[in-house]
XYZ file of C-alpha atoms in Angstrom:
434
model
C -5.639 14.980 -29.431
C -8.489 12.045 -29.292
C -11.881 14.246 -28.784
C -13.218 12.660 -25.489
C -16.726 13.024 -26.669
C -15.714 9.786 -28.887
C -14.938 7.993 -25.490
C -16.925 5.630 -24.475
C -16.882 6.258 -20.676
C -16.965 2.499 -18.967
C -19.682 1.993 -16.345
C -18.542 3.310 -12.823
C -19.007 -0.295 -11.559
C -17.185 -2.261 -14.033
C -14.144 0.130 -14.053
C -14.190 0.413 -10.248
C -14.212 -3.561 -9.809
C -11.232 -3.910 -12.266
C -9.103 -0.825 -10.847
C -10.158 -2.758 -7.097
C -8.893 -6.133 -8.994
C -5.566 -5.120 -10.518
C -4.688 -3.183 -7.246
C -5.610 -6.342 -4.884
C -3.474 -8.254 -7.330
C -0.506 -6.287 -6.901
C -0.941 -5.603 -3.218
C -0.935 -10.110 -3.429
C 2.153 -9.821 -4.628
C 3.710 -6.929 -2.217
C 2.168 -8.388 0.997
C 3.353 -12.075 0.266
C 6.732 -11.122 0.057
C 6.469 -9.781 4.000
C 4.686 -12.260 5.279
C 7.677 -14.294 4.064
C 10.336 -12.025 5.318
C 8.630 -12.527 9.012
C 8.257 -15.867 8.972
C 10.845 -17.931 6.696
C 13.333 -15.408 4.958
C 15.616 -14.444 7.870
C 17.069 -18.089 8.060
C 16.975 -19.185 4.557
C 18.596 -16.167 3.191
C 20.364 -14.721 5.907
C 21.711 -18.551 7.949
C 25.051 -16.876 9.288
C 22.880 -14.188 11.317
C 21.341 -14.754 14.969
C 17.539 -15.093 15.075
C 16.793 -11.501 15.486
C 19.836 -10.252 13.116
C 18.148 -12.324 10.401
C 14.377 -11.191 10.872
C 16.314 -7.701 10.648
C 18.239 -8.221 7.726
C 14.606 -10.045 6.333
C 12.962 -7.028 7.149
C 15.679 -4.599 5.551
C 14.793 -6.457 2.059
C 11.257 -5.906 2.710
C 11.775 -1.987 3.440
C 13.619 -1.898 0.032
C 10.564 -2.472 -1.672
C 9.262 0.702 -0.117
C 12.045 2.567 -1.190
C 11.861 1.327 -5.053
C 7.839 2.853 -4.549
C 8.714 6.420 -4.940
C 10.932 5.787 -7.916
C 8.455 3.779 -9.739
C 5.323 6.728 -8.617
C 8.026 8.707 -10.455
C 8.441 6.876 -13.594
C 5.092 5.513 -14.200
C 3.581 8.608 -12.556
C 5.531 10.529 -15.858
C 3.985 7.792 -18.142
C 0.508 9.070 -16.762
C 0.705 12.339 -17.197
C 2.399 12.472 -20.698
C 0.553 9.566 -22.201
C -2.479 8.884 -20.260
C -3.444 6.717 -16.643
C -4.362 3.694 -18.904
C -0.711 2.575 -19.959
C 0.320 2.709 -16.158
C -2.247 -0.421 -15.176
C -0.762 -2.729 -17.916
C 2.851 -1.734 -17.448
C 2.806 -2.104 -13.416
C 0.778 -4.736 -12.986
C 3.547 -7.133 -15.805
C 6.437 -5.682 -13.527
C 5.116 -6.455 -10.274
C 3.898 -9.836 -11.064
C 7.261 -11.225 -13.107
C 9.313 -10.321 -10.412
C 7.355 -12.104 -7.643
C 6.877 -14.867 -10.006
C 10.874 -14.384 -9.933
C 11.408 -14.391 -6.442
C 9.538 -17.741 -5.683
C 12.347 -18.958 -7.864
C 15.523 -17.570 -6.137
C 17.416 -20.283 -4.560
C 18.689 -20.000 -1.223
C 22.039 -18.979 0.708
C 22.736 -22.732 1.204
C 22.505 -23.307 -2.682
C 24.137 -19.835 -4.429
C 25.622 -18.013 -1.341
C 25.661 -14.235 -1.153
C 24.281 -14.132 -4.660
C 20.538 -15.308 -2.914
C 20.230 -12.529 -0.743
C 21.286 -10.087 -3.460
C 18.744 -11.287 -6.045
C 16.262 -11.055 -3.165
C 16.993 -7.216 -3.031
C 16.806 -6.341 -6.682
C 13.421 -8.398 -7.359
C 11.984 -6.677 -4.266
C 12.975 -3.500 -5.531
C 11.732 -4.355 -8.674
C 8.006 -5.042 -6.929
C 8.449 -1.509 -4.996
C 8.888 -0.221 -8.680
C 5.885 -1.558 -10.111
C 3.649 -1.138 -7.005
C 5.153 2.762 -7.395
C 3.105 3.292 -10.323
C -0.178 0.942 -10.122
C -1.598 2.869 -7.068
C -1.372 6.540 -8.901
C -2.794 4.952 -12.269
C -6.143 3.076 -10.517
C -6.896 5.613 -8.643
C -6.462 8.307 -10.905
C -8.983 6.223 -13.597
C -11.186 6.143 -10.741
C -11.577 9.364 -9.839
C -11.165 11.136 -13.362
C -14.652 9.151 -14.303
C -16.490 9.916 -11.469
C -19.290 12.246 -10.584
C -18.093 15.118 -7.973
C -20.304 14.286 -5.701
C -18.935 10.488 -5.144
C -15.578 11.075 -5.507
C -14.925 9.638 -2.651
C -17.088 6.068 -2.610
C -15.881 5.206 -6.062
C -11.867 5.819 -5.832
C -12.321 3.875 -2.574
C -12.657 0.615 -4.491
C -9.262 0.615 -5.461
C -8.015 1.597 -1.723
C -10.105 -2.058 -0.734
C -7.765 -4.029 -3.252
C -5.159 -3.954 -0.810
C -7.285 -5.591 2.106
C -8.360 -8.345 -0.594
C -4.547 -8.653 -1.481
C -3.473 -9.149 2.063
C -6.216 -11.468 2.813
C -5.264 -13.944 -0.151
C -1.771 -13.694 0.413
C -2.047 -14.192 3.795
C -4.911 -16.697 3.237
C -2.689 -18.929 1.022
C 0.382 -19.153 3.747
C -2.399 -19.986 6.057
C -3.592 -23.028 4.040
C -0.122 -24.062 3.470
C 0.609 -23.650 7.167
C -2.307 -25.971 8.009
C -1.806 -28.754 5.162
C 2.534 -28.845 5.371
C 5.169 -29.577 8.126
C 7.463 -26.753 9.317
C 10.443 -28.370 7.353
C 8.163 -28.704 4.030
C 7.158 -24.904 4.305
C 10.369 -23.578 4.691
C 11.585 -26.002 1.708
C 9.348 -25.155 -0.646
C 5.879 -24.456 0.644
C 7.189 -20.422 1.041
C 7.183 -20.259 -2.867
C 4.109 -21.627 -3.778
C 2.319 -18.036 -2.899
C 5.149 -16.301 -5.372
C 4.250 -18.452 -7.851
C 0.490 -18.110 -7.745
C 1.346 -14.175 -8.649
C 2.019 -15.508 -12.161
C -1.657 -16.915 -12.693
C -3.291 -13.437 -10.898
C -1.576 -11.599 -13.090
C -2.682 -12.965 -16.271
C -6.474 -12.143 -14.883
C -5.385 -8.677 -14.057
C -4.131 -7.850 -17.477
C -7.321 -9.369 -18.767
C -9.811 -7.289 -16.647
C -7.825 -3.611 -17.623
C -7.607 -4.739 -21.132
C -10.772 -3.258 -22.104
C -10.468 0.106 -19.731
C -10.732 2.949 -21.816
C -8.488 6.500 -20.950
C -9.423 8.739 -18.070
C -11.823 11.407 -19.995
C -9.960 14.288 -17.720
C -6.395 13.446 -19.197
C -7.853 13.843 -22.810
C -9.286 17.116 -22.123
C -6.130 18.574 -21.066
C -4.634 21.177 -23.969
C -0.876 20.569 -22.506
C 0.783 17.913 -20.760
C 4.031 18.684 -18.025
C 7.024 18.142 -19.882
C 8.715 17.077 -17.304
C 6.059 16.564 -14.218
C 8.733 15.458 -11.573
C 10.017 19.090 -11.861
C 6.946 20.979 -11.907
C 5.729 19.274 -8.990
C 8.931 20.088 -6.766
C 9.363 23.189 -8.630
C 5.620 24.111 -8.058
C 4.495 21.763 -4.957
C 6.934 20.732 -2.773
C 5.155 22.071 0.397
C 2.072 20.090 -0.710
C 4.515 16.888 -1.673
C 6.160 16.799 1.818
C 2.749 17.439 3.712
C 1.039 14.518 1.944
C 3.799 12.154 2.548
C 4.166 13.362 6.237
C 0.301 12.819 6.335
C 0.201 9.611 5.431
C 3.245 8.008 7.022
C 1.332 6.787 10.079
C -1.374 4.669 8.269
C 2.307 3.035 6.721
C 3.190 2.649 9.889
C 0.254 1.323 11.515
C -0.484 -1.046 8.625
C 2.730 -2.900 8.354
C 2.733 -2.925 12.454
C -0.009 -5.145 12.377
C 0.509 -6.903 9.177
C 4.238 -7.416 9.471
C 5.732 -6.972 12.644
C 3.409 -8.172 14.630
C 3.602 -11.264 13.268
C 6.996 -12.241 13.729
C 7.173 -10.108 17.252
C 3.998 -13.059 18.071
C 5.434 -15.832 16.617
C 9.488 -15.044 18.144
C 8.973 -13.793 21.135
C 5.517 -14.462 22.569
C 5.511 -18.081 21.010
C 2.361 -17.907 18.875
C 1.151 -19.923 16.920
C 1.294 -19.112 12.795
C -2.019 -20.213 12.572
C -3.126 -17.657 15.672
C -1.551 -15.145 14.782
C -2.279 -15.225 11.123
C -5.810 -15.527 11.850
C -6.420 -12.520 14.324
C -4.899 -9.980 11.703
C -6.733 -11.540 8.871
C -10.060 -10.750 11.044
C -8.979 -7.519 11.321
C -7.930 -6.549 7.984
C -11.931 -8.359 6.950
C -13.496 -5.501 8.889
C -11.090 -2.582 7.621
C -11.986 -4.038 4.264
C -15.449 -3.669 4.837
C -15.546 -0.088 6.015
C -13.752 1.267 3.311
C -16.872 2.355 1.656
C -18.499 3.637 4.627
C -15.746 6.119 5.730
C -15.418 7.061 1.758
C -19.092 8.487 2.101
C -18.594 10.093 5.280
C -15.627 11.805 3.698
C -18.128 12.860 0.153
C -20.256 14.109 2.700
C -18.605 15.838 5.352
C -15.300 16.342 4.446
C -11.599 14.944 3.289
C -9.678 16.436 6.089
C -12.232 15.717 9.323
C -12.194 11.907 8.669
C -8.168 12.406 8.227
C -8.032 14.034 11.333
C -10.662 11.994 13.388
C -8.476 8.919 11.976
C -5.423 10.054 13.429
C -6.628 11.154 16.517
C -7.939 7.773 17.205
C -4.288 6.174 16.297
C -2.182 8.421 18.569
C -4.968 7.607 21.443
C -5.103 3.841 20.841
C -1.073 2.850 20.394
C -0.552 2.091 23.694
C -3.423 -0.260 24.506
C -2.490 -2.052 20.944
C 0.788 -2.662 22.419
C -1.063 -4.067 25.895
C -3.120 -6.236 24.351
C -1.066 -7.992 21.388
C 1.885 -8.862 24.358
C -1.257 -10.098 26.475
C -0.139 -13.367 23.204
C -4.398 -14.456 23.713
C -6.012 -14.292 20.535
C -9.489 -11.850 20.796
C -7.181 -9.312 23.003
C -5.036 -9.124 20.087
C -7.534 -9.193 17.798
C -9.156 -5.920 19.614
C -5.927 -4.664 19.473
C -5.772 -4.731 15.793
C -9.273 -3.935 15.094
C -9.164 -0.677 16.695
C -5.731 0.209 14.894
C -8.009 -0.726 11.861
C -10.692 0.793 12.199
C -8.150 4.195 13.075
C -6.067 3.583 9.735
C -8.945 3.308 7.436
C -10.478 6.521 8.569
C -7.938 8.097 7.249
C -7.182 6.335 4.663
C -10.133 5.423 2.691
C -10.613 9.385 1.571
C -7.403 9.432 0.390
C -7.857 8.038 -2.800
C -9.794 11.236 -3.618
C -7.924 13.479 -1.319
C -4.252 13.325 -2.797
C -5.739 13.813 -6.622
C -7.465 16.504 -5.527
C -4.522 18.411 -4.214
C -2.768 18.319 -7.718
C -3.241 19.924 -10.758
C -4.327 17.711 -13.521
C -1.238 18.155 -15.958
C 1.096 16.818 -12.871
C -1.386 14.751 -10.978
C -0.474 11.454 -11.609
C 2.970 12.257 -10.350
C 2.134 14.366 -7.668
C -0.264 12.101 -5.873
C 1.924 9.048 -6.387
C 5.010 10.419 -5.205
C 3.498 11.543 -1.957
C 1.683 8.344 -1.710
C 4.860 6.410 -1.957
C 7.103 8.492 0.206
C 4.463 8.211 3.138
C 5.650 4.244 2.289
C 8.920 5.065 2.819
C 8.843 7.329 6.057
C 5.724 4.944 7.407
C 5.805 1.178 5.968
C 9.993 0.780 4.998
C 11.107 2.098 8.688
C 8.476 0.880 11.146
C 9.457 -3.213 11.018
C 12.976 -2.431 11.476
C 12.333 0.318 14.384
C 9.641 -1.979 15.831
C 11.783 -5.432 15.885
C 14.893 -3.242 17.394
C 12.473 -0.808 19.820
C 10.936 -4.590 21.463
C 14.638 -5.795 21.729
C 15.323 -3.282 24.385
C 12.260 -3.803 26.516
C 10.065 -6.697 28.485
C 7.301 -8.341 27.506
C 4.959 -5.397 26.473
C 6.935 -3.381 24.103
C 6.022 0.102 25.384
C 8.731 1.923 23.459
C 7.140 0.510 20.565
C 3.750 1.735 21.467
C 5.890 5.366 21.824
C 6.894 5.538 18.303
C 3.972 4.966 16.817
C 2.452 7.281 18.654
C 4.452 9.966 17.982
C 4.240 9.364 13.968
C 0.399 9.897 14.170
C 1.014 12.674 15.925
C 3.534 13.682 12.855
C 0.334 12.980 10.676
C -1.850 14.713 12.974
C 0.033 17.926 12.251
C 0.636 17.451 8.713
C -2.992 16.534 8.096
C -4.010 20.154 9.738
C -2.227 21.698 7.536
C -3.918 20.754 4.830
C -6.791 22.391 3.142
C -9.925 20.912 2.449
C -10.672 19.739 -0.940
C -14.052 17.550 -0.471
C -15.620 20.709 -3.691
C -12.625 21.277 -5.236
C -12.580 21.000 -9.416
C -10.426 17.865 -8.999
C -12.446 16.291 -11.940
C -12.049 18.826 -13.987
C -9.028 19.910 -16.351
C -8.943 23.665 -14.549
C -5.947 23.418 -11.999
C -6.870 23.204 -8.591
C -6.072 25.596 -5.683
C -3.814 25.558 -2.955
């Protein structure tokens, strides 16, 4: 085994920029893809379904993406813990990018038939796979470098790479929105953003080239055999209370960021431009807080902010709801600030919360998996609930407001049960408690 008194420990700085970097990158290439299934997908890959049926099936492609994430948390996740968090940056970041390079490429029903749609599923499960593993392997090089006592600030660089990803993805449909005619986006303009993933990956890969390994995984004297097994052999109460935990910032986050979109666009006749713009602003000011609610969580506490956070989501559903059918642009952009600014409470501790749940020899598995199923439970089911749950009422989609309620109260519960971590020996190679 490498001593780890030879390693040459990066600054926290430089190492937290490139983990925030590579996971904005591949969040780019995630986000772009559903920002295309709400707005041009349906009808160019789906032409024989109604409008509805087609953001449906759209939205069905998109949720396979969150069920790929698991799998690849499980495969890259083994990769981490058996060989070190290093290899999992460089090997997730090449997946996720070729295939959204890929899908920019796919022609459409008109041109191939049935094969379109189907090569639509396997590249977005491809990007689920490679997304799987990239979130587990930044944070985890995050975290295993830093001090105890910031824990929490540093690993929540990585957690603002998805912000910057949305924003860029979102920024670039904007800018093609604004400069090309309805008929030239949906011809071509759609795939310019898959194609740009190409070019970000390339500066990924060059930013982690010169990351060195997590100084935790080469103090460890044995490595899991098989870490998938210990962790359900060993954790699967902690494993389904993490992903129950975290399914409602899923769920919130792809309500804004997804649904809401098309539900604006469809059925309350907004604008692109409008509607694009007034979750971009709100996504800015999550972005921004990241850090703050990281230090409130190195200071007071993991599980309060978790709490607080969900609290605040199961109160403010219902007026998010209100005001994004009101179709005006600052009452929807309240609307999604305050589900913001409730997501990111909880969320911007997790990044050090989840690792320090797990034992070092299974971490990377451990937190990843339960990261990714809260995808699944949260992010792959809430578009397709949502766009059916507004179907069945009138203007203000109430029953929508309902379910997400009652999935941060899911979290609420899951999140009590918990235990507090904020001084456990996460950073260290001694197993952790509980």
């Amino acid at each position: 085994m490498q001593d780890v008194r030879t390693v040459r420990a990066p600054s926290m700085l430089r190492l937290a920029a490139a983990s925030l970097a590579g996971t904005a990158i591949e969040f780019y290439d995630f986000f772009v893809y559903g920002t295309a299934a709400a707005l041009v997908l349906g009808p160019l890959f789906f032409p024989t379904f109604s409008p509805v049926a087609g953001t449906l099936a759209a939205f069905a492609t998109f949720g396979v993406g969150f069920v790929a994430r698991p799998l690849g948390s499980v495969l890259f996740g083994h990769i981490g813990d058996r060989h070190g968090r290093r290899p999992v940056l460089v090997a997730s970041l090449l997946l996720t990018g070729a295939s959204t390079v890929a899908v920019g490429c796919v022609p459409t029903y008109d041109t191939i038939g049935v094969t379109a749609p189907l090569l639509l599923l396997l590249l977005r499960f491809l990007q689920g796979l490679g997304l799987g593993g990239e979130w587990g392997g930044a944070v985890l090089l995050t975290v295993e470098h830093a001090p105890a006592d910031r824990r929490g600030l540093w690993s929540s660089f990585p957690q603002v790479g998805p912000a910057l990803g949305f924003l860029l993805a979102n920024g670039v449909v904007l800018a093609l929105s604004a400069t090309l005619s309805e008929a030239q986006f949906a011809q071509w303009g759609w795939r310019v953003p898959f194609w740009a993933a190409g070019v970000l990956a390339l500066v990924g890969l060059w930013l982690r080239s010169s990351l060195t390994e997590s100084p935790r995984f080469l103090e460890l004297d044995s490595h899991a055999r098989v870490p998938l097994v210990e962790v359900v052999r060993d954790h699967w109460r902690l494993l389904l209370l993490t992903a129950g935990a975290l399914s409602v910032g899923y769920a919130i986050f792809y309500t804004v960021t997804t649904w809401s979109l098309a539900y604006g666009t469809e059925r309350l006749g907004v604008s692109r431009s409008v509607m694009l713009t007034c979750i971009m602003a709100a996504v800015v000011v999550k972005g921004a807080l990241t850090p703050l609610a990281a230090l409130l969580g190195d200071r007071y506490g993991r599980r309060p902010l978790a709490l607080i956070g969900c609290a605040a989501a199961a109160l403010w559903m219902f007026p998010m709801v209100a005001l994004l059918a009101t179709g005006a642009p600052l009452p929807m952009f309240l609307g999604f600030l305050g589900a913001m600014v409730a997501f990111i409470t909880m969320f911007a501790v997790i990044a050090a919360y989840l690792p320090e749940l797990y034992e070092p020899r299974v971490r990377c598995t451990g937190a990843a998996v339960g990261y990714n199923l809260g995808g699944v439970l949260g992010g792959a089911l809430t578009p397709l609930v949502a766009t059916a749950l507004a179907e069945q009422g009138g203007r203000v989609p109430w029953a929508v407001g309902a379910y997400l309620t009652g999935v941060a109260l899911l979290s609420l519960g899951c999140f009590a049960l918990l235990p507090e971590t904020r001084l456990a020996p996460a950073a260290t190679a001694e197993p952790a408690t509980g």
